[in-house]
JSON list of C-alpha atoms in Angstrom, two decimals:
[
{"chain": "M", "resi": 945, "resn": "MET", "atom": "CA", "xyz": [98.88, 111.12, 83.48]},
{"chain": "M", "resi": 946, "resn": "THR", "atom": "CA", "xyz": [95.76, 113.14, 81.36]},
{"chain": "M", "resi": 947, "resn": "LEU", "atom": "CA", "xyz": [94.68, 116.45, 82.22]},
{"chain": "M", "resi": 948, "resn": "LEU", "atom": "CA", "xyz": [92.16, 115.95, 84.40]},
{"chain": "M", "resi": 949, "resn": "GLN", "atom": "CA", "xyz": [93.94, 113.72, 86.12]},
{"chain": "M", "resi": 950, "resn": "ARG", "atom": "CA", "xyz": [97.13, 116.37, 86.67]},
{"chain": "M", "resi": 951, "resn": "ILE", "atom": "CA", "xyz": [94.32, 119.23, 87.84]},
{"chain": "M", "resi": 952, "resn": "LYS", "atom": "CA", "xyz": [92.70, 116.22, 90.57]},
{"chain": "M", "resi": 953, "resn": "SER", "atom": "CA", "xyz": [96.22, 115.93, 91.82]},
{"chain": "M", "resi": 954, "resn": "ILE", "atom": "CA", "xyz": [96.86, 119.81, 91.95]},
{"chain": "M", "resi": 955, "resn": "ILE", "atom": "CA", "xyz": [93.63, 120.63, 93.94]},
{"chain": "M", "resi": 956, "resn": "ILE", "atom": "CA", "xyz": [94.17, 117.82, 96.45]},
{"chain": "M", "resi": 957, "resn": "GLY", "atom": "CA", "xyz": [97.90, 118.72, 96.92]},
{"chain": "M", "resi": 958, "resn": "ALA", "atom": "CA", "xyz": [96.14, 122.30, 97.54]},
{"chain": "M", "resi": 959, "resn": "ILE", "atom": "CA", "xyz": [93.74, 121.12, 99.77]},
{"chain": "M", "resi": 960, "resn": "MET", "atom": "CA", "xyz": [96.32, 118.74, 101.91]},
{"chain": "M", "resi": 961, "resn": "ILE", "atom": "CA", "xyz": [98.15, 121.69, 102.10]},
{"chain": "M", "resi": 962, "resn": "ALA", "atom": "CA", "xyz": [95.60, 124.45, 103.63]},
{"chain": "M", "resi": 963, "resn": "THR", "atom": "CA", "xyz": [94.44, 121.41, 106.02]},
{"chain": "M", "resi": 964, "resn": "ALA", "atom": "CA", "xyz": [97.85, 121.44, 107.67]},
{"chain": "M", "resi": 965, "resn": "ILE", "atom": "CA", "xyz": [97.82, 125.26, 107.71]},
{"chain": "M", "resi": 966, "resn": "MET", "atom": "CA", "xyz": [94.37, 125.00, 109.48]},
{"chain": "M", "resi": 967, "resn": "ILE", "atom": "CA", "xyz": [95.88, 122.26, 111.72]},
{"chain": "M", "resi": 968, "resn": "ASN", "atom": "CA", "xyz": [99.21, 124.48, 112.69]},
{"chain": "M", "resi": 969, "resn": "VAL", "atom": "CA", "xyz": [97.25, 127.80, 113.46]},
{"chain": "M", "resi": 970, "resn": "ASN", "atom": "CA", "xyz": [94.84, 125.60, 116.11]},
{"chain": "M", "resi": 971, "resn": "LEU", "atom": "CA", "xyz": [97.16, 123.72, 117.86]},
{"chain": "M", "resi": 972, "resn": "GLU", "atom": "CA", "xyz": [94.37, 122.98, 120.91]},
{"chain": "M", "resi": 973, "resn": "GLN", "atom": "CA", "xyz": [91.74, 121.73, 118.33]},
{"chain": "M", "resi": 974, "resn": "GLY", "atom": "CA", "xyz": [94.61, 120.03, 115.90]},
{"chain": "M", "resi": 975, "resn": "TYR", "atom": "CA", "xyz": [94.55, 116.70, 117.64]},
{"chain": "M", "resi": 976, "resn": "ILE", "atom": "CA", "xyz": [90.54, 116.10, 117.10]},
{"chain": "M", "resi": 977, "resn": "ILE", "atom": "CA", "xyz": [91.33, 117.56, 113.49]},
{"chain": "M", "resi": 978, "resn": "LEU", "atom": "CA", "xyz": [93.83, 114.86, 112.71]},
{"chain": "M", "resi": 979, "resn": "LEU", "atom": "CA", "xyz": [92.05, 112.14, 114.28]},
{"chain": "M", "resi": 980, "resn": "PHE", "atom": "CA", "xyz": [89.06, 113.12, 111.78]},
{"chain": "M", "resi": 981, "resn": "ILE", "atom": "CA", "xyz": [91.48, 113.46, 108.75]},
{"chain": "M", "resi": 982, "resn": "LEU", "atom": "CA", "xyz": [93.20, 110.12, 109.20]},
{"chain": "M", "resi": 983, "resn": "ALA", "atom": "CA", "xyz": [89.77, 108.29, 110.08]},
{"chain": "M", "resi": 984, "resn": "ALA", "atom": "CA", "xyz": [88.27, 109.87, 107.01]},
{"chain": "M", "resi": 985, "resn": "GLY", "atom": "CA", "xyz": [90.79, 108.76, 104.73]},
{"chain": "M", "resi": 986, "resn": "LEU", "atom": "CA", "xyz": [90.57, 105.52, 106.35]},
{"chain": "M", "resi": 987, "resn": "ILE", "atom": "CA", "xyz": [87.60, 104.94, 105.77]},
{"chain": "M", "resi": 988, "resn": "VAL", "atom": "CA", "xyz": [86.80, 106.10, 102.60]},
{"chain": "M", "resi": 989, "resn": "ALA", "atom": "CA", "xyz": [89.83, 104.30, 101.00]},
{"chain": "M", "resi": 990, "resn": "GLY", "atom": "CA", "xyz": [87.95, 101.14, 102.68]},
{"chain": "M", "resi": 991, "resn": "ILE", "atom": "CA", "xyz": [84.62, 102.02, 100.79]},
{"chain": "M", "resi": 992, "resn": "GLY", "atom": "CA", "xyz": [86.76, 102.82, 97.84]},
{"chain": "M", "resi": 993, "resn": "SER", "atom": "CA", "xyz": [88.26, 99.41, 98.05]},
{"chain": "M", "resi": 994, "resn": "LEU", "atom": "CA", "xyz": [85.30, 97.55, 98.85]},
{"chain": "M", "resi": 995, "resn": "TYR", "atom": "CA", "xyz": [83.68, 99.00, 95.84]},
{"chain": "M", "resi": 996, "resn": "TYR", "atom": "CA", "xyz": [86.28, 98.22, 93.93]},
{"chain": "M", "resi": 997, "resn": "TYR", "atom": "CA", "xyz": [85.77, 94.75, 95.25]},
{"chain": "M", "resi": 998, "resn": "LEU", "atom": "CA", "xyz": [81.83, 94.50, 94.14]},
{"chain": "M", "resi": 999, "resn": "SER", "atom": "CA", "xyz": [82.14, 95.98, 91.13]},
{"chain": "M", "resi": 1000, "resn": "MET", "atom": "CA", "xyz": [85.04, 93.85, 89.55]},
{"chain": "M", "resi": 1001, "resn": "GLY", "atom": "CA", "xyz": [87.42, 92.87, 92.17]},
{"chain": "M", "resi": 1002, "resn": "ARG", "atom": "CA", "xyz": [85.58, 89.45, 92.96]},
{"chain": "M", "resi": 1003, "resn": "PHE", "atom": "CA", "xyz": [85.95, 88.22, 89.21]},
{"chain": "M", "resi": 1004, "resn": "ILE", "atom": "CA", "xyz": [89.85, 88.66, 89.19]},
{"chain": "M", "resi": 1005, "resn": "VAL", "atom": "CA", "xyz": [92.36, 86.21, 90.92]},
{"chain": "M", "resi": 1006, "resn": "GLY", "atom": "CA", "xyz": [92.90, 87.15, 94.08]},
{"chain": "M", "resi": 1007, "resn": "GLY", "atom": "CA", "xyz": [90.02, 89.55, 94.14]},
{"chain": "M", "resi": 1008, "resn": "ARG", "atom": "CA", "xyz": [89.21, 88.54, 98.09]},
{"chain": "M", "resi": 1009, "resn": "MET", "atom": "CA", "xyz": [91.85, 90.94, 98.83]},
{"chain": "M", "resi": 1010, "resn": "PHE", "atom": "CA", "xyz": [90.34, 93.79, 98.21]},
{"chain": "M", "resi": 1011, "resn": "LEU", "atom": "CA", "xyz": [87.17, 93.20, 100.23]},
{"chain": "M", "resi": 1012, "resn": "TYR", "atom": "CA", "xyz": [89.11, 92.52, 103.20]},
{"chain": "M", "resi": 1013, "resn": "ARG", "atom": "CA", "xyz": [91.31, 95.16, 102.59]},
{"chain": "M", "resi": 1014, "resn": "GLY", "atom": "CA", "xyz": [87.98, 97.35, 102.51]},
{"chain": "M", "resi": 1015, "resn": "LEU", "atom": "CA", "xyz": [86.89, 95.85, 106.03]},
{"chain": "M", "resi": 1016, "resn": "ILE", "atom": "CA", "xyz": [89.79, 96.12, 107.55]},
{"chain": "M", "resi": 1017, "resn": "LEU", "atom": "CA", "xyz": [90.46, 99.86, 106.19]},
{"chain": "M", "resi": 1018, "resn": "ILE", "atom": "CA", "xyz": [87.26, 100.41, 107.43]},
{"chain": "M", "resi": 1019, "resn": "ASP", "atom": "CA", "xyz": [87.31, 98.90, 111.01]},
{"chain": "M", "resi": 1020, "resn": "ILE", "atom": "CA", "xyz": [90.77, 100.78, 111.31]},
{"chain": "M", "resi": 1021, "resn": "GLY", "atom": "CA", "xyz": [89.06, 104.15, 110.67]},
{"chain": "M", "resi": 1022, "resn": "SER", "atom": "CA", "xyz": [86.21, 103.53, 113.11]},
{"chain": "M", "resi": 1023, "resn": "PHE", "atom": "CA", "xyz": [89.04, 102.80, 115.53]},
{"chain": "M", "resi": 1024, "resn": "ALA", "atom": "CA", "xyz": [90.76, 105.66, 115.12]},
{"chain": "M", "resi": 1025, "resn": "LEU", "atom": "CA", "xyz": [87.18, 108.18, 115.81]},
{"chain": "M", "resi": 1026, "resn": "THR", "atom": "CA", "xyz": [87.25, 106.73, 118.70]},
{"chain": "M", "resi": 1027, "resn": "LEU", "atom": "CA", "xyz": [91.01, 107.76, 119.95]},
{"chain": "M", "resi": 1028, "resn": "SER", "atom": "CA", "xyz": [90.03, 111.21, 121.28]},
{"chain": "M", "resi": 1029, "resn": "ASP", "atom": "CA", "xyz": [89.98, 109.87, 124.71]},
{"chain": "M", "resi": 1030, "resn": "VAL", "atom": "CA", "xyz": [93.17, 107.93, 124.91]},
{"chain": "M", "resi": 1031, "resn": "PRO", "atom": "CA", "xyz": [96.82, 109.44, 125.45]},
{"chain": "M", "resi": 1032, "resn": "ARG", "atom": "CA", "xyz": [98.54, 110.73, 122.52]},
{"chain": "M", "resi": 1033, "resn": "ILE", "atom": "CA", "xyz": [101.17, 108.78, 122.68]},
{"chain": "M", "resi": 1034, "resn": "TYR", "atom": "CA", "xyz": [99.40, 105.49, 120.51]},
{"chain": "M", "resi": 1035, "resn": "VAL", "atom": "CA", "xyz": [98.23, 108.13, 118.58]},
{"chain": "M", "resi": 1036, "resn": "LEU", "atom": "CA", "xyz": [101.56, 108.97, 117.71]},
{"chain": "M", "resi": 1037, "resn": "LEU", "atom": "CA", "xyz": [103.12, 105.36, 117.83]},
{"chain": "M", "resi": 1038, "resn": "TYR", "atom": "CA", "xyz": [99.78, 104.63, 115.20]},
{"chain": "M", "resi": 1039, "resn": "LEU", "atom": "CA", "xyz": [101.15, 107.58, 112.78]},
{"chain": "M", "resi": 1040, "resn": "MET", "atom": "CA", "xyz": [105.13, 106.85, 113.50]},
{"chain": "M", "resi": 1041, "resn": "PHE", "atom": "CA", "xyz": [103.96, 102.74, 112.15]},
{"chain": "M", "resi": 1042, "resn": "ILE", "atom": "CA", "xyz": [102.02, 104.71, 109.20]},
{"chain": "M", "resi": 1043, "resn": "HIS", "atom": "CA", "xyz": [104.82, 106.67, 108.11]},
{"chain": "M", "resi": 1044, "resn": "THR", "atom": "CA", "xyz": [107.71, 103.81, 108.47]},
{"chain": "M", "resi": 1045, "resn": "PHE", "atom": "CA", "xyz": [105.63, 101.52, 106.49]},
{"chain": "M", "resi": 1046, "resn": "SER", "atom": "CA", "xyz": [104.53, 104.11, 103.39]},
{"chain": "M", "resi": 1047, "resn": "GLY", "atom": "CA", "xyz": [109.03, 105.52, 103.73]},
{"chain": "M", "resi": 1048, "resn": "ILE", "atom": "CA", "xyz": [110.06, 101.97, 103.12]},
{"chain": "M", "resi": 1049, "resn": "VAL", "atom": "CA", "xyz": [107.45, 100.92, 100.33]},
{"chain": "M", "resi": 1050, "resn": "GLU", "atom": "CA", "xyz": [108.68, 104.46, 98.43]},
{"chain": "M", "resi": 1051, "resn": "ILE", "atom": "CA", "xyz": [112.39, 103.53, 99.12]},
{"chain": "M", "resi": 1052, "resn": "LEU", "atom": "CA", "xyz": [111.83, 100.26, 97.79]},
{"chain": "M", "resi": 1053, "resn": "ARG", "atom": "CA", "xyz": [109.63, 101.59, 94.75]},
{"chain": "M", "resi": 1054, "resn": "ALA", "atom": "CA", "xyz": [112.49, 103.88, 94.03]},
{"chain": "M", "resi": 1055, "resn": "LEU", "atom": "CA", "xyz": [115.41, 101.04, 94.19]},
{"chain": "M", "resi": 1056, "resn": "GLU", "atom": "CA", "xyz": [112.97, 99.53, 92.11]},
{"chain": "M", "resi": 1057, "resn": "SER", "atom": "CA", "xyz": [112.56, 102.21, 89.43]},
{"chain": "M", "resi": 1058, "resn": "ARG", "atom": "CA", "xyz": [116.44, 103.18, 89.75]},
{"chain": "M", "resi": 1059, "resn": "GLN", "atom": "CA", "xyz": [116.74, 99.62, 88.53]},
{"chain": "M", "resi": 1060, "resn": "TYR", "atom": "CA", "xyz": [114.86, 100.11, 85.84]},
{"chain": "M", "resi": 1061, "resn": "GLY", "atom": "CA", "xyz": [116.09, 103.12, 84.27]},
{"chain": "M", "resi": 1062, "resn": "ALA", "atom": "CA", "xyz": [113.50, 105.32, 85.36]},
{"chain": "M", "resi": 1063, "resn": "ARG", "atom": "CA", "xyz": [114.12, 108.92, 85.89]},
{"chain": "M", "resi": 1064, "resn": "SER", "atom": "CA", "xyz": [111.79, 110.07, 88.38]},
{"chain": "M", "resi": 1065, "resn": "TRP", "atom": "CA", "xyz": [113.45, 107.61, 91.65]},
{"chain": "M", "resi": 1066, "resn": "LYS", "atom": "CA", "xyz": [115.08, 110.47, 92.99]},
{"chain": "M", "resi": 1067, "resn": "LEU", "atom": "CA", "xyz": [111.82, 111.71, 93.59]},
{"chain": "M", "resi": 1068, "resn": "LYS", "atom": "CA", "xyz": [110.50, 108.58, 95.18]},
{"chain": "M", "resi": 1069, "resn": "MET", "atom": "CA", "xyz": [112.89, 108.11, 97.52]},
{"chain": "M", "resi": 1070, "resn": "SER", "atom": "CA", "xyz": [113.01, 111.47, 98.54]},
{"chain": "M", "resi": 1071, "resn": "HIS", "atom": "CA", "xyz": [109.59, 110.69, 99.71]},
{"chain": "M", "resi": 1072, "resn": "GLY", "atom": "CA", "xyz": [110.55, 107.83, 101.34]},
{"chain": "M", "resi": 1073, "resn": "ILE", "atom": "CA", "xyz": [113.41, 109.15, 103.01]},
{"chain": "M", "resi": 1074, "resn": "VAL", "atom": "CA", "xyz": [111.13, 112.31, 104.22]},
{"chain": "M", "resi": 1075, "resn": "ASN", "atom": "CA", "xyz": [108.86, 109.55, 105.66]},
{"chain": "M", "resi": 1076, "resn": "LEU", "atom": "CA", "xyz": [111.48, 107.95, 107.64]},
{"chain": "M", "resi": 1077, "resn": "LEU", "atom": "CA", "xyz": [112.98, 111.62, 109.32]},
{"chain": "M", "resi": 1078, "resn": "VAL", "atom": "CA", "xyz": [109.11, 112.38, 110.45]},
{"chain": "M", "resi": 1079, "resn": "VAL", "atom": "CA", "xyz": [109.14, 109.05, 112.34]},
{"chain": "M", "resi": 1080, "resn": "VAL", "atom": "CA", "xyz": [112.69, 109.73, 113.80]},
{"chain": "M", "resi": 1081, "resn": "ALA", "atom": "CA", "xyz": [111.17, 113.54, 114.78]},
{"chain": "M", "resi": 1082, "resn": "CYS", "atom": "CA", "xyz": [108.17, 111.83, 116.12]},
{"chain": "M", "resi": 1083, "resn": "PHE", "atom": "CA", "xyz": [110.74, 109.61, 118.21]},
{"chain": "M", "resi": 1084, "resn": "ILE", "atom": "CA", "xyz": [112.80, 112.34, 119.56]},
{"chain": "M", "resi": 1085, "resn": "PHE", "atom": "CA", "xyz": [110.34, 114.50, 119.94]},
{"chain": "M", "resi": 1086, "resn": "ARG", "atom": "CA", "xyz": [107.62, 112.06, 121.69]},
{"chain": "M", "resi": 1087, "resn": "LYS", "atom": "CA", "xyz": [107.78, 113.69, 125.30]},
{"chain": "M", "resi": 1088, "resn": "TYR", "atom": "CA", "xyz": [106.05, 116.72, 123.77]},
{"chain": "M", "resi": 1089, "resn": "PRO", "atom": "CA", "xyz": [101.88, 117.12, 123.55]},
{"chain": "M", "resi": 1090, "resn": "GLU", "atom": "CA", "xyz": [102.31, 119.18, 120.13]},
{"chain": "M", "resi": 1091, "resn": "THR", "atom": "CA", "xyz": [105.16, 117.15, 118.36]},
{"chain": "M", "resi": 1092, "resn": "LEU", "atom": "CA", "xyz": [102.10, 114.68, 117.07]},
{"chain": "M", "resi": 1093, "resn": "VAL", "atom": "CA", "xyz": [99.95, 117.72, 115.37]},
{"chain": "M", "resi": 1094, "resn": "ILE", "atom": "CA", "xyz": [103.01, 119.84, 114.40]},
{"chain": "M", "resi": 1095, "resn": "VAL", "atom": "CA", "xyz": [104.61, 117.13, 112.92]},
{"chain": "M", "resi": 1096, "resn": "TYR", "atom": "CA", "xyz": [101.72, 115.36, 111.19]},
{"chain": "M", "resi": 1097, "resn": "SER", "atom": "CA", "xyz": [100.46, 118.76, 109.46]},
{"chain": "M", "resi": 1098, "resn": "LEU", "atom": "CA", "xyz": [104.23, 118.73, 108.39]},
{"chain": "M", "resi": 1099, "resn": "GLY", "atom": "CA", "xyz": [103.76, 115.42, 106.57]},
{"chain": "M", "resi": 1100, "resn": "ILE", "atom": "CA", "xyz": [100.19, 116.58, 105.19]},
{"chain": "M", "resi": 1101, "resn": "ALA", "atom": "CA", "xyz": [102.02, 119.56, 103.59]},
{"chain": "M", "resi": 1102, "resn": "TYR", "atom": "CA", "xyz": [104.59, 117.94, 102.24]},
{"chain": "M", "resi": 1103, "resn": "SER", "atom": "CA", "xyz": [102.42, 114.92, 100.88]},
{"chain": "M", "resi": 1104, "resn": "GLY", "atom": "CA", "xyz": [100.76, 118.04, 99.33]},
{"chain": "M", "resi": 1105, "resn": "VAL", "atom": "CA", "xyz": [103.71, 119.48, 98.27]},
{"chain": "M", "resi": 1106, "resn": "MET", "atom": "CA", "xyz": [104.58, 116.42, 96.01]},
{"chain": "M", "resi": 1107, "resn": "ASN", "atom": "CA", "xyz": [101.00, 115.49, 94.88]},
{"chain": "M", "resi": 1108, "resn": "ILE", "atom": "CA", "xyz": [101.38, 119.15, 93.51]},
{"chain": "M", "resi": 1109, "resn": "ILE", "atom": "CA", "xyz": [105.27, 118.49, 91.93]},
{"chain": "M", "resi": 1110, "resn": "SER", "atom": "CA", "xyz": [103.98, 115.30, 90.37]},
{"chain": "M", "resi": 1111, "resn": "ALA", "atom": "CA", "xyz": [101.19, 116.94, 88.24]},
{"chain": "M", "resi": 1112, "resn": "LEU", "atom": "CA", "xyz": [103.41, 119.31, 87.02]},
{"chain": "M", "resi": 1113, "resn": "ARG", "atom": "CA", "xyz": [106.31, 117.31, 85.81]},
{"chain": "M", "resi": 1114, "resn": "LYS", "atom": "CA", "xyz": [106.41, 116.22, 82.56]},
{"chain": "M", "resi": 1115, "resn": "ARG", "atom": "CA", "xyz": [105.80, 112.47, 81.71]},
{"chain": "M", "resi": 1116, "resn": "SER", "atom": "CA", "xyz": [107.56, 110.45, 78.75]},
{"chain": "M", "resi": 1117, "resn": "PHE", "atom": "CA", "xyz": [105.83, 107.90, 77.45]},
{"chain": "M", "resi": 1118, "resn": "ILE", "atom": "CA", "xyz": [106.98, 105.06, 75.22]},
{"chain": "M", "resi": 1119, "resn": "TYR", "atom": "CA", "xyz": [104.85, 104.12, 72.11]},
{"chain": "M", "resi": 1120, "resn": "ILE", "atom": "CA", "xyz": [104.99, 100.58, 71.07]},
{"chain": "M", "resi": 1121, "resn": "GLN", "atom": "CA", "xyz": [104.93, 100.43, 66.86]}
]
């Protein structure tokens, strides 16, 4: 990770922690802020995927997947913007699905890293386990309307802390001679 990437990761982590605090301070407006952040993140990721497809992805094998991913992410992000009037349980289910998928992927990545002998597998494993614990907390406290906002803000704060830890951690480089 270059110095610029480390600084960018630390800034993103700090912004995530500040956003989580802002959401927790104002629980009434936290739901609207949560939906906006979720939708904006999905739309930005979709635009990034479309940009990659238009610049390089169309020339590589399987590059059309970036086009499809970009279109789907923009569509899901646009859909998330319309969820302000629906019952919060649907958004809670939406977030539970995202955290479940993310947790399973992180755990599988950690197991693969462990198999290859990497030392960072414990950090990845803890991130995956925390994502699955967030899903369990969402399921247990699903009847309380503030649960969605609090759990999501805690997830944002944890991801911000993980970004900062990842940026500050020493990396070892293997040079092939």
